[in-house]
mmCIF file of N, CA and C in Angstrom:
data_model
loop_
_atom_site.group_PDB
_atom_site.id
_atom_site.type_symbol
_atom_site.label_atom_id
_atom_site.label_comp_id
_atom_site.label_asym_id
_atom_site.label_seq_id
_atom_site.Cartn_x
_atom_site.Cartn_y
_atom_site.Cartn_z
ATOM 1 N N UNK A 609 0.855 -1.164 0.000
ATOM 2 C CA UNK A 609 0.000 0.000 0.000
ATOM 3 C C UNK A 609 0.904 1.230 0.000
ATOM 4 N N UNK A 610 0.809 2.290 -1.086
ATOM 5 C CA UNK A 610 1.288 3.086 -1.258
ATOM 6 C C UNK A 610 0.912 4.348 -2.036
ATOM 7 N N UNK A 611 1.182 5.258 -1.181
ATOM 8 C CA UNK A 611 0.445 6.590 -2.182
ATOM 9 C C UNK A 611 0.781 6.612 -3.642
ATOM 10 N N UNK A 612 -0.195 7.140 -4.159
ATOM 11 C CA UNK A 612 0.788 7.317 -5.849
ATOM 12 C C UNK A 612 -0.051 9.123 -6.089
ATOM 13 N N UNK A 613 0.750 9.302 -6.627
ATOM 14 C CA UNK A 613 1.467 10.913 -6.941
ATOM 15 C C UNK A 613 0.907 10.812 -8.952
ATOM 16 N N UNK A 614 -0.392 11.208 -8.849
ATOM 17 C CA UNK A 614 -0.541 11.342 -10.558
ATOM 18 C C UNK A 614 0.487 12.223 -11.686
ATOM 19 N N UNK A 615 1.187 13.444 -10.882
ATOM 20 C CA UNK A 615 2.083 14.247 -12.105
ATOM 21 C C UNK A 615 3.024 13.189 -12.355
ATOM 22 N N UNK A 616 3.943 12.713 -11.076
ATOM 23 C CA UNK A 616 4.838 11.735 -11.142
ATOM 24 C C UNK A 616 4.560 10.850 -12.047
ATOM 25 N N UNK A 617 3.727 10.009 -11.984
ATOM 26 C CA UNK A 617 3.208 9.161 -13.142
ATOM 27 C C UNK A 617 2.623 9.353 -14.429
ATOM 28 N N UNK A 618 2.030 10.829 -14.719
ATOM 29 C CA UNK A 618 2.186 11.257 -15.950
ATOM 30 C C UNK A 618 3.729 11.615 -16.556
ATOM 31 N N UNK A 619 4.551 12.213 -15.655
ATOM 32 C CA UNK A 619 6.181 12.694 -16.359
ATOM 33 C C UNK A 619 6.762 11.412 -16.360
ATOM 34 N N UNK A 620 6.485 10.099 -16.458
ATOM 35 C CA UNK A 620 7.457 8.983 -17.237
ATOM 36 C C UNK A 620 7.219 8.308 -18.243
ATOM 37 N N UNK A 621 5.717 8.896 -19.207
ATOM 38 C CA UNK A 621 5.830 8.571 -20.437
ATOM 39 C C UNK A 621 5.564 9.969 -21.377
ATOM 40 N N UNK A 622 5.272 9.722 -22.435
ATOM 41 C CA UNK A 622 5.019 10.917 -23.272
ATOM 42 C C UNK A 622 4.091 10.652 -24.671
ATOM 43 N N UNK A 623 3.676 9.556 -24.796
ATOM 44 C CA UNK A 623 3.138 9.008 -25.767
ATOM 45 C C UNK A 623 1.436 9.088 -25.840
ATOM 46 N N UNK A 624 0.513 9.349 -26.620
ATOM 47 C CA UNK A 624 -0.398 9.683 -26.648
ATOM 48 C C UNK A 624 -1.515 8.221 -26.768
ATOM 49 N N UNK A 625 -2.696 8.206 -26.040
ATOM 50 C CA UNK A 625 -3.904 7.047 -26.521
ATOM 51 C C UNK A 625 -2.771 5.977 -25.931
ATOM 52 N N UNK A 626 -1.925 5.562 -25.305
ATOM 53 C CA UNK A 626 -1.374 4.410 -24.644
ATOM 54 C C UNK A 626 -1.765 4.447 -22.860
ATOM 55 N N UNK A 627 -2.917 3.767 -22.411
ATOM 56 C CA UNK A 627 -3.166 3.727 -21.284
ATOM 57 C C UNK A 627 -1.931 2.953 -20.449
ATOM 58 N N UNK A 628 -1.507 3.467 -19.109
ATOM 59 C CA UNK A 628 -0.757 2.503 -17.992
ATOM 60 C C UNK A 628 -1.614 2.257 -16.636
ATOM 61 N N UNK A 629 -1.221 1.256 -16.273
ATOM 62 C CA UNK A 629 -1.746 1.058 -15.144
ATOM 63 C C UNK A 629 -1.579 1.503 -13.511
ATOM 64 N N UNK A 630 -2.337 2.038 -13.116
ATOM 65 C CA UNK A 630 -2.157 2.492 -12.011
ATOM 66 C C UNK A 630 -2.273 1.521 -10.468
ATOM 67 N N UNK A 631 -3.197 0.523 -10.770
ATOM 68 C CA UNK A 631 -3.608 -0.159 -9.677
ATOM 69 C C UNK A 631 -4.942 -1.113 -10.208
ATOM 70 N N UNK A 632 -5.336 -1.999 -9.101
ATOM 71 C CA UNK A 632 -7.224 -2.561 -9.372
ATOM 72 C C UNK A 632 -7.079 -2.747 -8.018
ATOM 73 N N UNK A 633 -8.944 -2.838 -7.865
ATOM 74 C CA UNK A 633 -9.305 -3.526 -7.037
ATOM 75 C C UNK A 633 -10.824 -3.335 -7.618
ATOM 76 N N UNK A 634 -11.429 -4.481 -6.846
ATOM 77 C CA UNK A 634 -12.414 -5.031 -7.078
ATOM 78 C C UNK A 634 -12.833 -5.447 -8.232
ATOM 79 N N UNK A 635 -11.527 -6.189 -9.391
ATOM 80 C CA UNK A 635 -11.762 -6.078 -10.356
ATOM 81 C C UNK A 635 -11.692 -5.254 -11.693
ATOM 82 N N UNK A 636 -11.510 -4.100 -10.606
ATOM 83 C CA UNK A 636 -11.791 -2.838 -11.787
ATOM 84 C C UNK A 636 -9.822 -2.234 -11.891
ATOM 85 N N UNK A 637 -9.815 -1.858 -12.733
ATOM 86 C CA UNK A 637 -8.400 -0.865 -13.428
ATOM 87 C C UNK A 637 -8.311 0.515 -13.328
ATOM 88 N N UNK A 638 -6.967 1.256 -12.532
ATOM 89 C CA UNK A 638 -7.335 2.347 -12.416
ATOM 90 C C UNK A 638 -6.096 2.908 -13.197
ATOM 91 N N UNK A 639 -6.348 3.310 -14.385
ATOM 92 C CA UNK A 639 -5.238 3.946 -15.554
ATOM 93 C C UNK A 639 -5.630 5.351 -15.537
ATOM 94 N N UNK A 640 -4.277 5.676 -16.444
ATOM 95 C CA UNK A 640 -4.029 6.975 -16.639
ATOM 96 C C UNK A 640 -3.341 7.191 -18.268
ATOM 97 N N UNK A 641 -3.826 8.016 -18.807
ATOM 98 C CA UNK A 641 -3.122 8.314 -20.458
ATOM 99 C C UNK A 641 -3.217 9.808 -20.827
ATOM 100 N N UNK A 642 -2.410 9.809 -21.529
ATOM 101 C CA UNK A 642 -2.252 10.994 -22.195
ATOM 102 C C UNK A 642 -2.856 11.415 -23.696
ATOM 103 N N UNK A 643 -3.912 12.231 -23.894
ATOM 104 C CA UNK A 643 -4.760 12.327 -25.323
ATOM 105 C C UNK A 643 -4.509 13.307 -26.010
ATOM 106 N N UNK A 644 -3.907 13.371 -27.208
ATOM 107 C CA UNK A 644 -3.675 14.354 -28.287
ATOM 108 C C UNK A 644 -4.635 14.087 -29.296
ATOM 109 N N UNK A 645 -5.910 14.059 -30.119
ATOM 110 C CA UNK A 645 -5.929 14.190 -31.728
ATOM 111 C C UNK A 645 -7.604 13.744 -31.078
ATOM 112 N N UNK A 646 -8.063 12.994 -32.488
ATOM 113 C CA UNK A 646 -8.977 12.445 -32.406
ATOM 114 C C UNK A 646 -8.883 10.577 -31.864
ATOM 115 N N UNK A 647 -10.186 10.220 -32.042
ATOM 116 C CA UNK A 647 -9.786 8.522 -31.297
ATOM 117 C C UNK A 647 -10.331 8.416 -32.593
ATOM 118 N N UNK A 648 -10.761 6.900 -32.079
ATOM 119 C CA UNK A 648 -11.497 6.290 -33.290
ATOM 120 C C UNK A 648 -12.816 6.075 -32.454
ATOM 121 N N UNK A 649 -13.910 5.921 -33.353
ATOM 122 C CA UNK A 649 -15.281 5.930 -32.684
ATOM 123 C C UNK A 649 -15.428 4.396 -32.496
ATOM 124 N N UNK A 650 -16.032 3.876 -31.453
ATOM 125 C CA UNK A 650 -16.266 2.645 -30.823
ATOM 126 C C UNK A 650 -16.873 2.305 -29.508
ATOM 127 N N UNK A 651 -17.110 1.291 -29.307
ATOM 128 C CA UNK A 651 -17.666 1.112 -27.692
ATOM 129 C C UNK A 651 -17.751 -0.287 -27.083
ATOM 130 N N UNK A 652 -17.670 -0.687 -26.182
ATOM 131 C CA UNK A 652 -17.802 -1.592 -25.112
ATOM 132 C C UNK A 652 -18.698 -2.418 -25.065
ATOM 133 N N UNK A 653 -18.740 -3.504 -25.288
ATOM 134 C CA UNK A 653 -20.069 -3.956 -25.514
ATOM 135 C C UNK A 653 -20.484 -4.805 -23.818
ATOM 136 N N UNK A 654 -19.694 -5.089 -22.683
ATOM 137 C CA UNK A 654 -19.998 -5.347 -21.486
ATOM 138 C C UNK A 654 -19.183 -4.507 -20.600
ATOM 139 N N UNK A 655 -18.559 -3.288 -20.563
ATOM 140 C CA UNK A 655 -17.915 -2.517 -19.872
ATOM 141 C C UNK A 655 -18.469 -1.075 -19.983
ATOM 142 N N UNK A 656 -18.325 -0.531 -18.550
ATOM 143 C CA UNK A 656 -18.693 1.257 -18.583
ATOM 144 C C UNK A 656 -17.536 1.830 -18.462
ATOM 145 N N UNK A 657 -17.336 2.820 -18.952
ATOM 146 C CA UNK A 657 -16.104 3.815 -19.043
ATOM 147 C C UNK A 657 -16.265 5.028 -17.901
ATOM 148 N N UNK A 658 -15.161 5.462 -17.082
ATOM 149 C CA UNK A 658 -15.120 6.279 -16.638
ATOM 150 C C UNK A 658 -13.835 6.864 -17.121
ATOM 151 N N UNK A 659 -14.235 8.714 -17.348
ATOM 152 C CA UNK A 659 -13.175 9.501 -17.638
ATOM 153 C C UNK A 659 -13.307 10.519 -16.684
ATOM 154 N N UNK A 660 -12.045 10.620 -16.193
ATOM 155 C CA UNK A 660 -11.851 11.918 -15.116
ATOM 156 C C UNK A 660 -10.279 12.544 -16.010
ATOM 157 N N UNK A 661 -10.682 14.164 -16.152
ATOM 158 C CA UNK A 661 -9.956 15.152 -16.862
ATOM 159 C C UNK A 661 -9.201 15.668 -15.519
ATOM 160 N N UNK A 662 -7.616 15.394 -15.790
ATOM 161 C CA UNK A 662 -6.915 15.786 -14.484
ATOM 162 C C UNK A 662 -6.363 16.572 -15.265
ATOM 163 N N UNK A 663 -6.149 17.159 -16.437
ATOM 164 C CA UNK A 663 -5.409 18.514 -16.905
ATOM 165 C C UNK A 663 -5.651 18.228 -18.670
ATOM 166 N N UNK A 664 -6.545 19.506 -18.849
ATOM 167 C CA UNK A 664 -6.829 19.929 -19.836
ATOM 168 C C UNK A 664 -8.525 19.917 -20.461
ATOM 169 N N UNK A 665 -8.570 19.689 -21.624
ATOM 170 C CA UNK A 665 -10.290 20.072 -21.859
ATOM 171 C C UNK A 665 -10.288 18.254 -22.973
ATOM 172 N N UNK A 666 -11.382 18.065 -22.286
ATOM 173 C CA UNK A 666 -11.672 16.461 -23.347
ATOM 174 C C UNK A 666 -13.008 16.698 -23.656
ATOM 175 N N UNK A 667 -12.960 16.731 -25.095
ATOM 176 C CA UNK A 667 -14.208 16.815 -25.741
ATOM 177 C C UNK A 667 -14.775 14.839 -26.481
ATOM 178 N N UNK A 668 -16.006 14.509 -25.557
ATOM 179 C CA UNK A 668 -16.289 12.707 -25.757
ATOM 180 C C UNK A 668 -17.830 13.481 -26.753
ATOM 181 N N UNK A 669 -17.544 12.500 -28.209
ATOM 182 C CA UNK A 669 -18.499 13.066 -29.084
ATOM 183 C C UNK A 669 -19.428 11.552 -29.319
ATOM 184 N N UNK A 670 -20.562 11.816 -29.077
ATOM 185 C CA UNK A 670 -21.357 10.147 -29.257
ATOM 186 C C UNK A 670 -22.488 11.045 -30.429
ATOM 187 N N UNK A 671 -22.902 10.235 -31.239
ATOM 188 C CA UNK A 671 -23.990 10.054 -32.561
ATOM 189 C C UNK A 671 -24.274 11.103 -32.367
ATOM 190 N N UNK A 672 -25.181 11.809 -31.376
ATOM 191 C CA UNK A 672 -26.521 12.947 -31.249
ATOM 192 C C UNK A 672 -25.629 13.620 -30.801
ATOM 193 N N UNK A 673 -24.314 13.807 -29.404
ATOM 194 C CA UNK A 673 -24.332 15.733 -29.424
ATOM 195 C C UNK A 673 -22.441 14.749 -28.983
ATOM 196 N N UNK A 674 -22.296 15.888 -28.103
ATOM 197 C CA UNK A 674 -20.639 16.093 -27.519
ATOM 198 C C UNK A 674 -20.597 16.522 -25.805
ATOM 199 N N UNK A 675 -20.103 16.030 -25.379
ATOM 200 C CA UNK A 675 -20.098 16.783 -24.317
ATOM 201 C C UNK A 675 -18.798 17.311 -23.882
ATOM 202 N N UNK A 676 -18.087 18.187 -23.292
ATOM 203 C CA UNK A 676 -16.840 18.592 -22.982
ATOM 204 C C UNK A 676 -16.518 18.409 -21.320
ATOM 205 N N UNK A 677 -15.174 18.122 -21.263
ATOM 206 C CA UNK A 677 -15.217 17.744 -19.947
ATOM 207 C C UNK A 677 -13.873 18.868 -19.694
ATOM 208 N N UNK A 678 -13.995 19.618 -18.500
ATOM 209 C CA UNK A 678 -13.309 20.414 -18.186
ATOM 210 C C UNK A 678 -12.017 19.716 -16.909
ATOM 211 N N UNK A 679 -10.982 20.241 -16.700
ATOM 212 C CA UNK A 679 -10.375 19.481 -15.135
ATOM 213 C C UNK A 679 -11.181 19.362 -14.223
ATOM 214 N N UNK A 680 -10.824 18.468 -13.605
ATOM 215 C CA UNK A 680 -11.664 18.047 -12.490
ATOM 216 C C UNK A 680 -13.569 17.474 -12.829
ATOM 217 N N UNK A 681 -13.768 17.234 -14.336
ATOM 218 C CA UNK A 681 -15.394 16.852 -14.256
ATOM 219 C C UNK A 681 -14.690 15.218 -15.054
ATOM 220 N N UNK A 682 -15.736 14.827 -15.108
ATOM 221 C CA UNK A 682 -15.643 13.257 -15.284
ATOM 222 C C UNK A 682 -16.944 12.742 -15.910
ATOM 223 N N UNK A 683 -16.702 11.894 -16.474
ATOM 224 C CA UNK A 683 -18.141 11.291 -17.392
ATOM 225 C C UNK A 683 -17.850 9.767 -17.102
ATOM 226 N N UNK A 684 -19.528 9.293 -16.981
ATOM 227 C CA UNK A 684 -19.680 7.455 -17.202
ATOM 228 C C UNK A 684 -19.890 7.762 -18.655
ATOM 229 N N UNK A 685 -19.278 6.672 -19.573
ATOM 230 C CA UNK A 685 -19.756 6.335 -20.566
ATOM 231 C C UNK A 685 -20.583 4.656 -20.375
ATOM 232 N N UNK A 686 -21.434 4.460 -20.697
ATOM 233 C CA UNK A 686 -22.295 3.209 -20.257
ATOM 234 C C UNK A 686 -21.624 2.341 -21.443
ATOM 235 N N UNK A 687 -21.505 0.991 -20.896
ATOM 236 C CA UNK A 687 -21.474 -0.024 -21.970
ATOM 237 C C UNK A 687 -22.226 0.348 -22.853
ATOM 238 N N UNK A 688 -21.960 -0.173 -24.150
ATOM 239 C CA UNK A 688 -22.674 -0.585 -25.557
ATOM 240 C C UNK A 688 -22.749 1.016 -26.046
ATOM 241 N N UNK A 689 -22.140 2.011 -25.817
ATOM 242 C CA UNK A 689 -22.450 3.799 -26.109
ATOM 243 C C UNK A 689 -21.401 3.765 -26.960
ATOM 244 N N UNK A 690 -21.640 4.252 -28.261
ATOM 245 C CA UNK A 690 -20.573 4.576 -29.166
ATOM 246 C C UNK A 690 -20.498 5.816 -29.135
ATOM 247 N N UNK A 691 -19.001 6.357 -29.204
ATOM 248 C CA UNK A 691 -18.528 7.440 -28.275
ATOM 249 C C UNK A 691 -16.753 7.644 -29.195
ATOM 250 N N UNK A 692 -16.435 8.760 -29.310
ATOM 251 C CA UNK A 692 -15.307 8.971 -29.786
ATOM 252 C C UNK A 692 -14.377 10.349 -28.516
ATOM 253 N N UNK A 693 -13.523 9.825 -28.094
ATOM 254 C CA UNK A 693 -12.479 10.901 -27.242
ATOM 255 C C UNK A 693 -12.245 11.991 -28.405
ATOM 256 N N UNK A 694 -11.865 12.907 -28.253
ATOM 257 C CA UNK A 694 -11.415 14.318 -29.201
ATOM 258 C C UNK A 694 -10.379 15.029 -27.879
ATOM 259 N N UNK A 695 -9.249 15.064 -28.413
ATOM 260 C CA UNK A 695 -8.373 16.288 -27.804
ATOM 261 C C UNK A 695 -7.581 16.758 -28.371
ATOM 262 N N UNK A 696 -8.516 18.183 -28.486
ATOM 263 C CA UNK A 696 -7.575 19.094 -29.630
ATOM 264 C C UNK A 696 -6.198 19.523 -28.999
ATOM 265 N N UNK A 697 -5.735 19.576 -27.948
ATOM 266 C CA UNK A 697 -3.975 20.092 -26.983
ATOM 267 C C UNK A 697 -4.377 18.532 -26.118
ATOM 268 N N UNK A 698 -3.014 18.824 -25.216
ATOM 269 C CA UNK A 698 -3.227 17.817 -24.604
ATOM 270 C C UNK A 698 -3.465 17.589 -23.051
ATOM 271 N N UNK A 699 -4.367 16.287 -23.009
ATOM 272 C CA UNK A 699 -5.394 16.132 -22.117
ATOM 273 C C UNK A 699 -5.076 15.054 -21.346
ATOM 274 N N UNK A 700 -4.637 14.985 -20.063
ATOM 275 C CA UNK A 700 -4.134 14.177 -19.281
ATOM 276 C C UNK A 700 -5.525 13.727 -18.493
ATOM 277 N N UNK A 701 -5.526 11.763 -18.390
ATOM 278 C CA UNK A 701 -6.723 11.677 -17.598
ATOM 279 C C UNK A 701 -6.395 10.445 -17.006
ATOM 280 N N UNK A 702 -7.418 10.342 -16.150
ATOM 281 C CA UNK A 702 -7.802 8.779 -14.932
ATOM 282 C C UNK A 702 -8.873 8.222 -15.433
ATOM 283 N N UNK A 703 -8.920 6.534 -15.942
ATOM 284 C CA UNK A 703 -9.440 5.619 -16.273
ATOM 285 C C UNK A 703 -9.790 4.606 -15.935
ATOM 286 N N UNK A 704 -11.256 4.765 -15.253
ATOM 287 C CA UNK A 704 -11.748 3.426 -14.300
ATOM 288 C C UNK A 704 -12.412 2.341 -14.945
ATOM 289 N N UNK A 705 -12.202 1.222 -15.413
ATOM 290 C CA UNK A 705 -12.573 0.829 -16.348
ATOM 291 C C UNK A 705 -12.807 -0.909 -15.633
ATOM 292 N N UNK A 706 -13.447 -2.185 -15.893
ATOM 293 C CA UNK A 706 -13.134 -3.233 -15.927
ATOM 294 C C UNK A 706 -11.987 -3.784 -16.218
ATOM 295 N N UNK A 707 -11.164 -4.616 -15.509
ATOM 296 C CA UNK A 707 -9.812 -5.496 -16.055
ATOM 297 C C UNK A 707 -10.345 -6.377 -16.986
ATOM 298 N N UNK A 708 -9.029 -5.537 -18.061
ATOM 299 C CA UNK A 708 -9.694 -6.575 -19.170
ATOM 300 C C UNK A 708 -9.787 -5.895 -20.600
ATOM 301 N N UNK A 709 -10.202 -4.643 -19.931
ATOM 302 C CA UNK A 709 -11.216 -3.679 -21.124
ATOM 303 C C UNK A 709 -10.092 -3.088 -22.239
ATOM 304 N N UNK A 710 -10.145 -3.587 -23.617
ATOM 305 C CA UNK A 710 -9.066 -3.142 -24.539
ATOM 306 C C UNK A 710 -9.832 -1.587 -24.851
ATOM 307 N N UNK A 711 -9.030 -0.904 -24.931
ATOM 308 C CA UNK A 711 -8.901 0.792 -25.008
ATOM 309 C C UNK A 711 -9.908 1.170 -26.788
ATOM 310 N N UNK A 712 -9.720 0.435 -27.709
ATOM 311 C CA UNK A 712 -10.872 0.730 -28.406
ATOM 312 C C UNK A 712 -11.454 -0.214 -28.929
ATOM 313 N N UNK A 713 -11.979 -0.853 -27.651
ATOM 314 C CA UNK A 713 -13.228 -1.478 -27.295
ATOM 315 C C UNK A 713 -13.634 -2.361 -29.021
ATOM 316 N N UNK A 714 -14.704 -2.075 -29.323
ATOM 317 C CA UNK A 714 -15.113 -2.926 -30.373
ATOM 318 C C UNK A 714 -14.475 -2.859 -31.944
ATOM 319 N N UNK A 715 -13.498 -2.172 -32.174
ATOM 320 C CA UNK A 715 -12.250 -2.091 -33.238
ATOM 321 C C UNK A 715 -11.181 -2.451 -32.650
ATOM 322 N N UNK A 716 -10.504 -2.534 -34.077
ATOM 323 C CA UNK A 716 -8.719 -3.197 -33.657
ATOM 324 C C UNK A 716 -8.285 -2.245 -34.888
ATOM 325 N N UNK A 717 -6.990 -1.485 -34.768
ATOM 326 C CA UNK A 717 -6.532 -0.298 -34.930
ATOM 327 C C UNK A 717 -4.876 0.318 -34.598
ATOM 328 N N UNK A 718 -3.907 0.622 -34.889
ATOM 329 C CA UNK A 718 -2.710 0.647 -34.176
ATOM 330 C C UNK A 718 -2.580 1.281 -33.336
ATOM 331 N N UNK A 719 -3.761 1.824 -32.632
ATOM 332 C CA UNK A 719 -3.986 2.373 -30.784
ATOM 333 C C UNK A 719 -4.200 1.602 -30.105
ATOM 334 N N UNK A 720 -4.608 0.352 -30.321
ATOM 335 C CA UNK A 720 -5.425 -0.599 -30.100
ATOM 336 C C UNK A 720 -4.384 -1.666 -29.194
ATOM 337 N N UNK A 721 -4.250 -1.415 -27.832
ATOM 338 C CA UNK A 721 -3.617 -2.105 -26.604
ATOM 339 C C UNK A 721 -4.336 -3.065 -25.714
ATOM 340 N N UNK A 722 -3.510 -4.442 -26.235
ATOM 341 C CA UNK A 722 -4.239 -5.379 -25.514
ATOM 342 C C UNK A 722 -3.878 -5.621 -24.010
ATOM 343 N N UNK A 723 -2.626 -5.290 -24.333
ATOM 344 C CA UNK A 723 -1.717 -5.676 -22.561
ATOM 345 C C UNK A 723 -1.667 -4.216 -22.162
ATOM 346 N N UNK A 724 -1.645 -4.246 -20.774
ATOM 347 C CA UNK A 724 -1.454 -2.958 -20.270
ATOM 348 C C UNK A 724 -0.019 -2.600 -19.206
ATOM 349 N N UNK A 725 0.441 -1.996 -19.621
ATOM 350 C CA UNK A 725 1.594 -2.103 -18.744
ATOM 351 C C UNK A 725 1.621 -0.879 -17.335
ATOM 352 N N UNK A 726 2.045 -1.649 -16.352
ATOM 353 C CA UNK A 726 1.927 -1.116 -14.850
ATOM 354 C C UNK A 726 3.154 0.019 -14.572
ATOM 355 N N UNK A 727 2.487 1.131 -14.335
ATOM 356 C CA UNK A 727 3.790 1.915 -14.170
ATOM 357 C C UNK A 727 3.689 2.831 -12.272
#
């Protein structure tokens, strides 16, 4: 058991859409990544997404509208919601997700991370 320090663990990679692992419990994964550009649109077909914006603006665009997430706000995305990340600068965030859950979900893509590595 040990504190973890999120800047610390954002300043040892630099690479964009590559989630690391922070920890689990109860099953669940608690990551962190760094978002530059657009994603690819996709979704989860037995997992809910949580995004928490720890520095910068994340714009999550699904079929009908967009919503923007400012620091410090956070969105569920519900299983089966097709949903695309957008970050126009870059957008550092926390990712509560099911163990397990590949990052774009119902495509395969060269963002597309099956293993997750623990940092």
């Amino acid at each position: 058991m040990e504190k973890i320090n999120l800047q610390e663990k954002f300043g040892k990679f630099s690479d964009y859409w590559h989630p690391r692992l922070l920890g689990e419990l109860n099953g669940q994964h608690v990551k962190i990544a760094k978002l530059q550009g657009e994603f690819v649109w996709h979704h989860h077909e037995e997992e809910d997404e949580l995004f928490l914006v720890i520095e910068g603006t994340l714009e999550i665009a699904f079929k009908d509208k967009s919503i923007q997430l400012e620091e410090g706000e956070m969105l569920i995305v519900p299983k089966g919601v097709v949903h695309k990340p957008i970050a126009h600068k870059e957008v550092k965030v926390l990712l509560f997700e099911p163990a397990g859950t590949v990052n774009t979900g119902d495509q395969t893509e060269e963002r597309t991370r099956d293993g997750i590595e623990k940092i």
